[in-house]
Structures are given as structure tokens and as C-alpha cells.
Amino acid sequence: MERNERYTRLLQRETMLAVGCTEPIAIALACSKARETLPFLGGDPDQIELVLSRNIIKNALGVGIPGTTMTGIPIAAALGYSGGDSTLGLEVIASVSKEDIARATGYVQRNLITIAQSDSPENLYIEATIHQGGHRSTVVIKHTHTKVERIELDGKVLFENCVEEQVKDEDDLTTASLLDIYQFALETDLVPLKFLLEGARINKQVALEGLSGTYGLQVGKSMQRNVDNHILTDNIIIYGVKLAAAAADARMGGCMLPVFTNSGSGNQGITVSLPVLATAEKVGADEQTIHRALVMSNLVAIHARKGMNRLTAMCGAFTAGIGAASAITFLLGGSILHIYRAVQNMVASLTGMVCDGAKDGCALKIASAVDAAFRSALLAIGDLSISGDKGINEEDVEKSLRNLVRIGNSGMLDTDRIILDIMTSKVGSRA
């Protein structure tokens, strides 16, 4: 397949709109699909059984669910059942009504939702079973947030997906390199990739909502307050960090606005887009240059995760920050050699930043990732970068990226387990 077509297809697959954090929303999607599979629509469920992978539990346990004042897995599942529309994908709960929310809240209060940890080796695994009126429907989502693997009704398999074909799709990045992505971003026809520019602008609206509302930790809004009080200056770094953090505040705080995602994550979508828009605004870049920078940031972020499990103990905002650093460097006039330096600096900075579940604190981690992206880019523009004989960095930047993937996949397995143990023990102590 020709390179431009391959990368375009990859970007189309790895970016989409989502309302709410993608892990609980994927649970809502599974429950909505399971309800739609039942022979009689309508009515309350007798029980909703969830079997979830460790990372899904971790990322869905403490995050706000849009349209509600509640957090976590039970309300996400209940809302998917009561008013979700599976045809909307990760916007499954975008059109829920107040009545749907009230019914869902009742299901949670009646303890109709049960949760168990899956023994599947998949990092992303959701199995939702609905019991209603003597019938039982099951939907399994696996590998990606919207990939329905199996649908059953009363023990009969109605649909089963081919895992091999799904994995084969990921070959789009097999021969990719930073140089190849850089050349693609500079040369490709931008018309088929218009959605990247539109998606970034959608994320800007979420940031503005975060700056005007009272969401989460108000990381972005507090930065704006400090700018207004002349404690901070609204320079290129502060502006970029502020926008990204504000968008994360809103998203983690239950904002109903959609977010444009990257690699199955709204927070990663925020990180690859808003620092780029902020930089472009400060340097006065034209629309075509902004568009090409967004192509670069999105693809580099996906490339940085090549071979990494979809959900790991390593915070995804960090790998998204590698994409942002590349695009910031480009917008500041850097060459591919400067981009190499920026990526090396990012690998040396935040590799190992842990993911301890989706929550309002994600805005702090996004702020750190974006700050590191600007610092890495500015060092690179000055021809400064970590040398390849230090730490996990290699002389070959592609090997540096593979080292961080190795750490994320293998080196942090115990970290992932311990984080979930800590999180679930707190839930148990509050029960």
C-alpha cells in the first residue's frame, strides 16, 4: 500500500470524537450494544455483569461521567444501558436525557451492576452481560475501545470478529520512522486529513470551557488566574500548558463536549493538538502550516507508541507529548535533525511517568507533559539534546523510542499491578 494512503488510513483509525473518558465510555458502549441485542427493548435490567481487564478498571474507577455528578464504572454501565446509542461509538452517551440519567442512577443505587476482573491477557477487555426478562445478552469489546469482538444472545453467538485481521491493521506503522513521518507531513495532500484540523479546533472549545467553568482541579483556570494577577506571563509555554490543562480539567470533570482523541485517548488527543495550536498562534503560522504540524504531532504520537500495549502503567500523555514536541519544533523553524533532538529530550525527561487511573489529576500530568514538550523543543532548536550514551537514550532516536516501549510493556508490569491494588483497596475501605 502506498505510504500516503497507509498513513491516512492510520490517522482515520486512531483519531475520533469521544464524549467522556474513553475507558468508562467503552463500558457504556458495550452495555448499550448488549441492551440493543435483547429481543425486547425497554424496561429495567435484572442485572448488569461486567468483566473488565485490570487497566480498564484502573482508568474507569475514579473519573467523572458526563451529564452526571457521579464517577466510576457502575454509572457508566448504567447510563450506557438506560440511554446509550451504540451507533454513536465513543459518543454513545451524547444524547442521553435527564430521564435516562435518573434511571441509571437508580440502577446504581439498587446495586444492579457487578464488576469482576478478567483473566484475559488483553490489556483492554470489556465483557458486558445484561440479564433481563429471562434473556441474557453479552457483548465483548477487545483490543481497542470500539472493537466489538463478540455478541451473544442466550448463549448463542450472533457475531464474532477475526482477531488476526484486527492485528494485521496495525502493520501500517511497520516501516514508519520519524523521517518518513516528517516527509509525509510536509508533502501530503491535506484535503483527506481535514478532520485533524477540525478535531484540534474542537479540543480548543473544550479548553475554553475548562477555562470558564469549574471543572476538576481547575489546573488551567488557576494558571489563567495567575496570568491575570501578573504572577505568570502568558508566554508560549504558559499558554500551551494552560490550554491543554484546561481541556483535561473539563474532560475529567464530566464536560459533555466531545473531545478529539488520539490512540483511543481524549487526553492524548488534547496533548497532541492544543500545544500545537498555542504555538502556531504565538508564532503567527498560517493554516496550512498548522495543519501539517497537526499531521506530524498526531502521527509521531502514534509512532512513539508502536508496539506498546493500548493501556499500560506509563501515562499516555507522555507519549502524546513526544508528538507535540515534534510539531512545536517544526513550528519554531526546526529541521528533522532538530526534531530528533526534541524526541531524545522527551525520552530523557518523563519516561516512566505512571498512569494511576483517569481522574481530575490527569490535568496535572498533561501539564507536565506539555511543559516538557516545550522545554524539549526549545533545547532542540538550540542544538541541545541528551547524548545517546546516557540512560535509556540511544544514538539512533528510533531505538530510544523502542526502549521506552519496552519499559512501558515489560518494565512496569508490577507497577501496574501495585497501582490497581492501591486503588481498589481504597474503594474497598470506603464500602
Short mmCIF file of C-alpha atoms in Angstrom, two decimals:
data_model
loop_
_atom_site.label_atom_id
_atom_site.label_comp_id
_atom_site.label_asym_id
_atom_site.label_seq_id
_atom_site.Cartn_x
_atom_site.Cartn_y
_atom_site.Cartn_z
CA MET A 1 0.00 0.00 0.00
CA GLU A 2 1.32 3.46 -0.93
CA ARG A 3 2.67 5.46 2.02
CA ASN A 4 0.22 8.35 1.91
CA GLU A 5 -2.76 6.01 1.83
CA ARG A 6 -1.30 3.93 4.66
CA TYR A 7 -0.73 6.90 6.97
CA THR A 8 -4.08 8.47 6.12
CA ARG A 9 -5.85 5.23 6.98
CA LEU A 10 -3.90 5.02 10.24
CA LEU A 11 -4.87 8.55 11.26
CA GLN A 12 -8.51 7.87 10.42
CA ARG A 13 -8.46 4.76 12.60
CA GLU A 14 -6.57 6.21 15.56
CA THR A 15 -8.44 9.51 15.88
CA MET A 16 -12.14 10.03 16.59
CA LEU A 17 -14.56 12.00 18.72
CA ALA A 18 -15.46 10.84 22.22
CA VAL A 19 -17.75 12.23 24.93
CA GLY A 20 -16.14 11.44 28.26
CA CYS A 21 -13.11 9.39 29.25
CA THR A 22 -12.75 6.56 26.74
CA GLU A 23 -12.49 3.64 29.21
CA PRO A 24 -15.81 4.15 31.04
CA ILE A 25 -17.37 5.23 27.75
CA ALA A 26 -16.25 1.96 26.16
CA ILE A 27 -18.02 0.20 29.05
CA ALA A 28 -21.14 2.26 28.30
CA LEU A 29 -20.80 1.31 24.63
CA ALA A 30 -20.69 -2.41 25.47
CA CYS A 31 -23.75 -2.10 27.72
CA SER A 32 -25.65 -0.13 25.12
CA LYS A 33 -24.87 -2.73 22.45
CA ALA A 34 -25.88 -5.54 24.81
CA ARG A 35 -29.21 -3.84 25.54
CA GLU A 36 -29.86 -3.43 21.82
CA THR A 37 -29.22 -7.16 21.35
CA LEU A 38 -32.06 -8.15 23.70
CA PRO A 39 -35.30 -9.24 21.98
CA PHE A 40 -37.40 -6.69 23.89
CA LEU A 41 -36.10 -3.14 24.16
CA GLY A 42 -37.12 -1.08 27.16
CA GLY A 43 -37.58 -1.91 30.80
CA ASP A 44 -35.08 -2.14 33.61
CA PRO A 45 -32.32 -4.75 33.67
CA ASP A 46 -32.39 -7.51 36.24
CA GLN A 47 -28.60 -7.34 36.43
CA ILE A 48 -25.61 -5.93 34.54
CA GLU A 49 -22.48 -8.05 34.89
CA LEU A 50 -19.11 -6.59 33.91
CA VAL A 51 -15.87 -8.49 33.45
CA LEU A 52 -13.05 -6.00 32.87
CA SER A 53 -9.31 -6.06 32.35
CA ARG A 54 -7.14 -4.54 35.05
CA ASN A 55 -6.32 -1.43 33.02
CA ILE A 56 -9.95 -0.75 32.15
CA ILE A 57 -10.83 -0.91 35.85
CA LYS A 58 -7.93 1.39 36.71
CA ASN A 59 -8.86 4.01 34.13
CA ALA A 60 -12.61 3.94 34.77
CA LEU A 61 -12.66 3.79 38.56
CA GLY A 62 -12.48 7.44 39.52
CA VAL A 63 -13.32 9.59 36.51
CA GLY A 64 -16.35 11.85 36.14
CA ILE A 65 -19.10 10.65 33.80
CA PRO A 66 -20.53 13.36 31.51
CA GLY A 67 -24.04 14.54 32.29
CA THR A 68 -23.90 13.28 35.86
CA THR A 69 -22.29 14.30 39.13
CA MET A 70 -21.04 10.74 39.62
CA THR A 71 -17.79 8.96 38.92
CA GLY A 72 -16.77 5.45 38.02
CA ILE A 73 -17.80 2.20 36.43
CA PRO A 74 -21.35 1.50 37.69
CA ILE A 75 -22.85 4.77 36.47
CA ALA A 76 -21.07 4.45 33.10
CA ALA A 77 -22.52 0.97 32.59
CA ALA A 78 -25.97 2.00 33.81
CA LEU A 79 -26.04 5.07 31.58
CA GLY A 80 -24.99 3.02 28.56
CA TYR A 81 -27.93 0.74 29.24
CA SER A 82 -30.53 3.39 30.05
CA GLY A 83 -29.91 5.82 27.21
CA GLY A 84 -26.84 4.93 25.18
CA ASP A 85 -26.81 4.70 21.38
CA SER A 86 -24.12 2.29 20.20
CA THR A 87 -24.23 3.67 16.65
CA LEU A 88 -22.52 6.79 18.02
CA GLY A 89 -19.38 4.87 19.03
CA LEU A 90 -17.46 6.73 21.73
CA GLU A 91 -20.15 9.42 21.70
CA VAL A 92 -22.56 6.73 22.92
CA ILE A 93 -23.97 8.86 25.77
CA ALA A 94 -24.00 12.17 23.90
CA SER A 95 -27.79 12.23 23.59
CA VAL A 96 -28.89 10.84 26.97
CA SER A 97 -31.83 12.59 28.62
CA LYS A 98 -32.42 13.61 32.23
CA GLU A 99 -34.80 10.66 32.47
CA ASP A 100 -32.04 8.30 31.25
CA ILE A 101 -29.68 9.68 33.89
CA ALA A 102 -32.31 9.29 36.61
CA ARG A 103 -32.94 5.66 35.64
CA ALA A 104 -29.20 4.95 35.51
CA THR A 105 -28.72 6.47 38.96
CA GLY A 106 -31.46 4.19 40.24
CA TYR A 107 -29.73 1.10 38.83
CA VAL A 108 -26.57 2.09 40.70
CA GLN A 109 -28.45 2.71 43.94
CA ARG A 110 -30.12 -0.71 43.62
CA ASN A 111 -26.70 -2.36 43.14
CA LEU A 112 -27.69 -3.91 39.79
CA ILE A 113 -24.13 -3.64 38.42
CA THR A 114 -21.48 -6.20 39.37
CA ILE A 115 -17.79 -5.93 38.47
CA ALA A 116 -15.16 -8.66 38.21
CA GLN A 117 -11.58 -8.59 36.96
CA SER A 118 -10.93 -10.52 33.76
CA ASP A 119 -8.29 -13.22 33.48
CA SER A 120 -7.85 -12.35 29.79
CA PRO A 121 -4.27 -11.43 28.80
CA GLU A 122 -5.67 -8.44 26.91
CA ASN A 123 -4.95 -5.04 28.46
CA LEU A 124 -8.19 -3.71 27.01
CA TYR A 125 -11.03 -6.16 27.61
CA ILE A 126 -14.69 -5.41 28.38
CA GLU A 127 -17.38 -8.06 28.73
CA ALA A 128 -20.86 -6.76 29.48
CA THR A 129 -23.73 -9.18 30.16
CA ILE A 130 -27.29 -7.94 30.56
CA HIS A 131 -29.92 -10.09 32.27
CA GLN A 132 -33.47 -9.04 31.54
CA GLY A 133 -36.79 -10.87 31.46
CA GLY A 134 -35.26 -14.33 31.28
CA HIS A 135 -32.84 -13.39 28.48
CA ARG A 136 -29.09 -12.84 28.62
CA SER A 137 -27.08 -10.79 26.12
CA THR A 138 -23.30 -10.45 26.14
CA VAL A 139 -21.03 -8.06 24.26
CA VAL A 140 -17.23 -8.26 24.32
CA ILE A 141 -15.04 -5.29 23.35
CA LYS A 142 -11.38 -6.13 22.98
CA HIS A 143 -8.06 -4.61 21.90
CA THR A 144 -9.44 -1.13 21.04
CA HIS A 145 -12.19 0.92 22.65
CA THR A 146 -14.73 0.37 19.87
CA LYS A 147 -13.78 -3.06 18.52
CA VAL A 148 -16.70 -5.39 19.22
CA GLU A 149 -15.24 -8.87 19.39
CA ARG A 150 -18.31 -10.97 20.14
CA ILE A 151 -22.08 -10.66 20.58
CA GLU A 152 -24.16 -13.40 22.21
CA LEU A 153 -27.85 -13.81 22.99
CA ASP A 154 -28.90 -16.56 25.40
CA GLY A 155 -25.59 -18.37 24.84
CA LYS A 156 -25.81 -18.28 21.04
CA VAL A 157 -23.02 -16.42 19.22
CA LEU A 158 -24.57 -13.85 16.87
CA PHE A 159 -21.31 -12.19 15.83
CA GLU A 160 -17.61 -12.93 16.22
CA ASN A 161 -14.75 -10.84 14.91
CA CYS A 162 -11.45 -12.05 13.42
CA VAL A 163 -8.64 -11.01 15.76
CA GLU A 164 -5.98 -11.73 13.14
CA GLU A 165 -7.41 -9.15 10.74
CA GLN A 166 -7.60 -6.61 13.54
CA VAL A 167 -3.94 -7.08 14.47
CA LYS A 168 -2.93 -7.01 10.80
CA ASP A 169 -4.34 -3.48 10.54
CA GLU A 170 -1.51 -2.28 12.80
CA ASP A 171 1.06 -3.10 10.11
CA ASP A 172 0.53 0.47 8.86
CA LEU A 173 3.43 1.53 11.12
CA THR A 174 5.77 -1.39 10.48
CA THR A 175 8.16 0.60 8.26
CA ALA A 176 7.47 4.01 9.78
CA SER A 177 10.19 6.31 11.05
CA LEU A 178 10.33 9.89 12.25
CA LEU A 179 11.94 10.88 8.94
CA ASP A 180 9.21 9.17 6.95
CA ILE A 181 6.50 10.85 9.04
CA TYR A 182 8.23 14.23 8.68
CA GLN A 183 8.33 13.89 4.90
CA PHE A 184 4.70 12.76 4.80
CA ALA A 185 3.60 15.73 6.90
CA LEU A 186 5.40 18.16 4.59
CA GLU A 187 4.30 16.62 1.29
CA THR A 188 0.89 15.00 1.67
CA ASP A 189 -2.37 16.34 0.29
CA LEU A 190 -4.12 17.82 3.31
CA VAL A 191 -7.68 17.56 2.00
CA PRO A 192 -8.22 13.94 3.18
CA LEU A 193 -6.81 14.95 6.58
CA LYS A 194 -9.08 17.92 7.15
CA PHE A 195 -10.51 16.13 10.19
CA LEU A 196 -7.25 16.68 12.12
CA LEU A 197 -7.60 20.46 11.90
CA GLU A 198 -11.29 20.26 12.76
CA GLY A 199 -10.52 17.96 15.69
CA ALA A 200 -7.92 20.35 17.10
CA ARG A 201 -10.44 23.18 16.97
CA ILE A 202 -12.99 21.02 18.78
CA ASN A 203 -10.41 20.47 21.52
CA LYS A 204 -9.82 24.23 21.70
CA GLN A 205 -13.52 24.65 22.53
CA VAL A 206 -13.16 22.13 25.35
CA ALA A 207 -10.19 24.13 26.66
CA LEU A 208 -12.23 27.34 26.63
CA GLU A 209 -14.99 25.53 28.52
CA GLY A 210 -12.41 24.40 31.08
CA LEU A 211 -11.17 27.97 31.49
CA SER A 212 -14.67 29.35 32.00
CA GLY A 213 -16.15 26.56 34.15
CA THR A 214 -15.26 24.98 37.48
CA TYR A 215 -14.13 21.53 36.42
CA GLY A 216 -11.86 19.15 38.30
CA LEU A 217 -8.73 20.65 39.84
CA GLN A 218 -9.04 23.78 37.69
CA VAL A 219 -5.38 23.48 36.72
CA GLY A 220 -5.84 25.52 33.56
CA LYS A 221 -8.16 28.05 35.17
CA SER A 222 -5.76 28.61 38.08
CA MET A 223 -2.98 29.31 35.58
CA GLN A 224 -5.20 31.88 33.87
CA ARG A 225 -5.92 33.44 37.27
CA ASN A 226 -2.18 33.72 37.91
CA VAL A 227 -1.71 35.31 34.50
CA ASP A 228 -4.45 37.82 35.32
CA ASN A 229 -2.76 38.55 38.66
CA HIS A 230 0.61 39.05 36.89
CA ILE A 231 2.19 36.13 38.71
CA LEU A 232 2.66 34.33 35.39
CA THR A 233 3.20 35.76 31.93
CA ASP A 234 1.09 34.35 29.11
CA ASN A 235 4.11 33.29 27.07
CA ILE A 236 4.16 30.45 24.58
CA ILE A 237 4.80 27.78 27.23
CA ILE A 238 2.26 29.01 29.78
CA TYR A 239 -0.35 29.46 27.05
CA GLY A 240 0.15 25.95 25.68
CA VAL A 241 0.16 24.30 29.11
CA LYS A 242 -2.88 26.32 30.20
CA LEU A 243 -4.99 25.31 27.20
CA ALA A 244 -4.13 21.62 27.48
CA ALA A 245 -4.67 21.50 31.24
CA ALA A 246 -7.99 23.34 30.98
CA ALA A 247 -9.26 20.88 28.38
CA ALA A 248 -8.24 17.98 30.63
CA ASP A 249 -9.96 19.66 33.59
CA ALA A 250 -13.20 19.82 31.62
CA ARG A 251 -12.94 16.32 30.20
CA MET A 252 -12.08 14.64 33.50
CA GLY A 253 -14.71 16.72 35.27
CA GLY A 254 -17.62 15.37 33.21
CA CYS A 255 -17.97 18.00 30.48
CA MET A 256 -20.47 16.93 27.80
CA LEU A 257 -18.47 18.45 24.92
CA PRO A 258 -16.81 15.93 22.61
CA VAL A 259 -13.02 15.60 22.54
CA PHE A 260 -10.94 14.61 19.51
CA THR A 261 -8.86 11.61 20.54
CA ASN A 262 -5.53 10.04 19.60
CA SER A 263 -4.68 6.36 20.15
CA GLY A 264 -8.01 5.81 21.89
CA SER A 265 -7.47 8.60 24.42
CA GLY A 266 -9.01 12.04 24.72
CA ASN A 267 -6.18 13.22 26.95
CA GLN A 268 -3.66 12.16 24.32
CA GLY A 269 -5.75 13.96 21.70
CA ILE A 270 -5.65 17.09 23.83
CA THR A 271 -1.89 16.80 24.28
CA VAL A 272 -1.10 16.40 20.58
CA SER A 273 -3.33 19.27 19.48
CA LEU A 274 -3.58 22.19 21.91
CA PRO A 275 0.15 22.93 22.41
CA VAL A 276 0.42 22.92 18.62
CA LEU A 277 -2.42 25.44 18.24
CA ALA A 278 -0.93 27.56 21.03
CA THR A 279 2.50 27.62 19.37
CA ALA A 280 1.01 28.37 15.97
CA GLU A 281 -0.96 31.28 17.41
CA LYS A 282 2.09 32.75 19.14
CA VAL A 283 4.36 32.48 16.06
CA GLY A 284 1.67 33.51 13.56
CA ALA A 285 1.69 30.31 11.49
CA ASP A 286 -0.68 30.07 8.52
CA GLU A 287 -3.42 27.45 8.35
CA GLN A 288 -1.54 25.07 6.06
CA THR A 289 1.50 25.08 8.33
CA ILE A 290 -0.73 24.46 11.36
CA HIS A 291 -2.41 21.60 9.53
CA ARG A 292 0.93 19.98 8.65
CA ALA A 293 2.12 20.39 12.23
CA LEU A 294 -1.02 18.57 13.44
CA VAL A 295 -0.39 15.75 10.97
CA MET A 296 3.11 15.47 12.41
CA SER A 297 2.09 15.60 16.07
CA ASN A 298 -0.68 13.01 15.68
CA LEU A 299 1.45 10.57 13.68
CA VAL A 300 4.57 10.92 15.83
CA ALA A 301 2.49 10.25 18.95
CA ILE A 302 1.09 7.09 17.37
CA HIS A 303 4.58 6.08 16.20
CA ALA A 304 6.05 6.62 19.68
CA ARG A 305 3.61 4.01 21.00
CA LYS A 306 4.34 1.49 18.24
CA GLY A 307 4.35 -1.95 19.84
CA MET A 308 3.16 -0.63 23.21
CA ASN A 309 0.06 -2.13 24.76
CA ARG A 310 -3.03 0.03 24.31
CA LEU A 311 -3.26 0.55 28.09
CA THR A 312 -0.14 0.40 30.28
CA ALA A 313 1.25 1.75 33.55
CA MET A 314 3.00 4.51 31.57
CA CYS A 315 0.98 7.71 31.24
CA GLY A 316 -0.17 8.20 27.65
CA ALA A 317 0.15 11.98 27.94
CA PHE A 318 3.92 11.47 27.87
CA THR A 319 4.00 9.67 24.51
CA ALA A 320 1.49 12.20 23.15
CA GLY A 321 3.88 14.87 24.38
CA ILE A 322 6.54 13.43 22.08
CA GLY A 323 4.23 14.19 19.18
CA ALA A 324 3.62 17.69 20.50
CA ALA A 325 7.36 18.32 20.93
CA SER A 326 7.99 17.31 17.32
CA ALA A 327 5.32 19.66 15.98
CA ILE A 328 6.36 22.54 18.24
CA THR A 329 9.93 22.15 16.97
CA PHE A 330 8.65 22.22 13.39
CA LEU A 331 6.58 25.36 14.02
CA LEU A 332 9.63 27.06 15.57
CA GLY A 333 11.53 26.50 12.32
CA GLY A 334 13.32 23.30 13.23
CA SER A 335 14.56 20.69 10.76
CA ILE A 336 14.24 16.92 11.05
CA LEU A 337 17.55 16.94 12.95
CA HIS A 338 16.07 19.34 15.49
CA ILE A 339 13.02 17.08 15.78
CA TYR A 340 15.31 14.13 16.50
CA ARG A 341 16.85 16.17 19.32
CA ALA A 342 13.44 17.11 20.72
CA VAL A 343 12.34 13.47 20.79
CA GLN A 344 15.57 12.42 22.52
CA ASN A 345 14.98 15.11 25.14
CA MET A 346 11.44 13.88 25.74
CA VAL A 347 12.59 10.28 26.16
CA ALA A 348 15.12 11.51 28.72
CA SER A 349 12.54 13.55 30.63
CA LEU A 350 9.28 11.81 31.51
CA THR A 351 9.69 8.14 30.58
CA GLY A 352 8.13 6.18 33.41
CA MET A 353 5.52 8.75 34.45
CA VAL A 354 2.83 6.44 35.78
CA CYS A 355 -0.83 6.19 34.93
CA ASP A 356 -2.79 5.73 38.16
CA GLY A 357 -6.17 5.88 36.52
CA ALA A 358 -8.27 8.52 34.82
CA LYS A 359 -9.27 11.31 37.23
CA ASP A 360 -9.07 15.06 37.72
CA GLY A 361 -5.33 14.74 38.43
CA CYS A 362 -4.74 13.85 34.77
CA ALA A 363 -4.68 17.60 34.11
CA LEU A 364 -1.51 17.82 36.22
CA LYS A 365 0.18 15.11 34.18
CA ILE A 366 -0.87 16.68 30.90
CA ALA A 367 0.53 20.00 32.14
CA SER A 368 3.83 18.24 32.92
CA ALA A 369 3.93 16.52 29.52
CA VAL A 370 3.21 19.73 27.62
CA ASP A 371 5.74 21.71 29.66
CA ALA A 372 8.33 19.02 28.89
CA ALA A 373 7.40 19.16 25.21
CA PHE A 374 8.08 22.90 25.05
CA ARG A 375 11.31 22.56 27.02
CA SER A 376 12.49 19.70 24.81
CA ALA A 377 11.67 21.63 21.64
CA LEU A 378 13.38 24.82 22.78
CA LEU A 379 16.52 22.91 23.77
CA ALA A 380 16.47 21.16 20.40
CA ILE A 381 16.16 24.44 18.49
CA GLY A 382 19.33 25.48 20.30
CA ASP A 383 21.01 22.26 19.11
CA LEU A 384 20.94 20.77 22.60
CA SER A 385 19.89 17.22 23.40
CA ILE A 386 20.78 14.31 25.63
CA SER A 387 23.54 12.13 24.21
CA GLY A 388 22.88 8.57 23.13
CA ASP A 389 25.20 7.03 25.71
CA LYS A 390 23.13 8.32 28.63
CA GLY A 391 20.39 6.35 30.37
CA ILE A 392 17.82 4.75 28.08
CA ASN A 393 18.67 7.01 25.14
CA GLU A 394 20.46 5.62 22.09
CA GLU A 395 22.32 7.39 19.29
CA ASP A 396 19.54 6.20 16.97
CA VAL A 397 16.37 8.03 18.04
CA GLU A 398 14.21 5.15 16.81
CA LYS A 399 15.99 2.84 19.26
CA SER A 400 15.32 5.35 22.05
CA LEU A 401 11.61 5.13 21.26
CA ARG A 402 11.69 1.35 21.27
CA ASN A 403 13.39 1.42 24.67
CA LEU A 404 10.55 3.43 26.19
CA VAL A 405 8.05 0.97 24.67
CA ARG A 406 9.97 -1.89 26.28
CA ILE A 407 9.80 -0.13 29.64
CA GLY A 408 6.07 0.52 29.22
CA ASN A 409 5.24 -3.05 28.23
CA SER A 410 7.57 -5.15 30.37
CA GLY A 411 9.34 -2.93 32.86
CA MET A 412 6.22 -1.55 34.51
CA LEU A 413 4.06 -4.67 34.85
CA ASP A 414 4.49 -4.81 38.63
CA THR A 415 3.88 -1.07 38.79
CA ASP A 416 0.54 -1.54 37.06
CA ARG A 417 -0.50 -4.31 39.44
CA ILE A 418 0.52 -2.37 42.55
CA ILE A 419 -1.27 0.79 41.39
CA LEU A 420 -4.53 -1.11 40.91
CA ASP A 421 -4.08 -2.86 44.27
CA ILE A 422 -3.76 0.53 45.97
CA MET A 423 -6.75 1.96 44.12
CA THR A 424 -9.08 -0.98 44.73
CA SER A 425 -8.09 -1.25 48.40
CA LYS A 426 -9.29 2.33 48.89
CA VAL A 427 -12.58 1.52 47.19
CA GLY A 428 -12.96 -1.49 49.48
CA SER A 429 -12.22 0.55 52.58
CA ARG A 430 -14.98 3.01 51.65
CA ALA A 431 -17.56 0.29 51.02
#
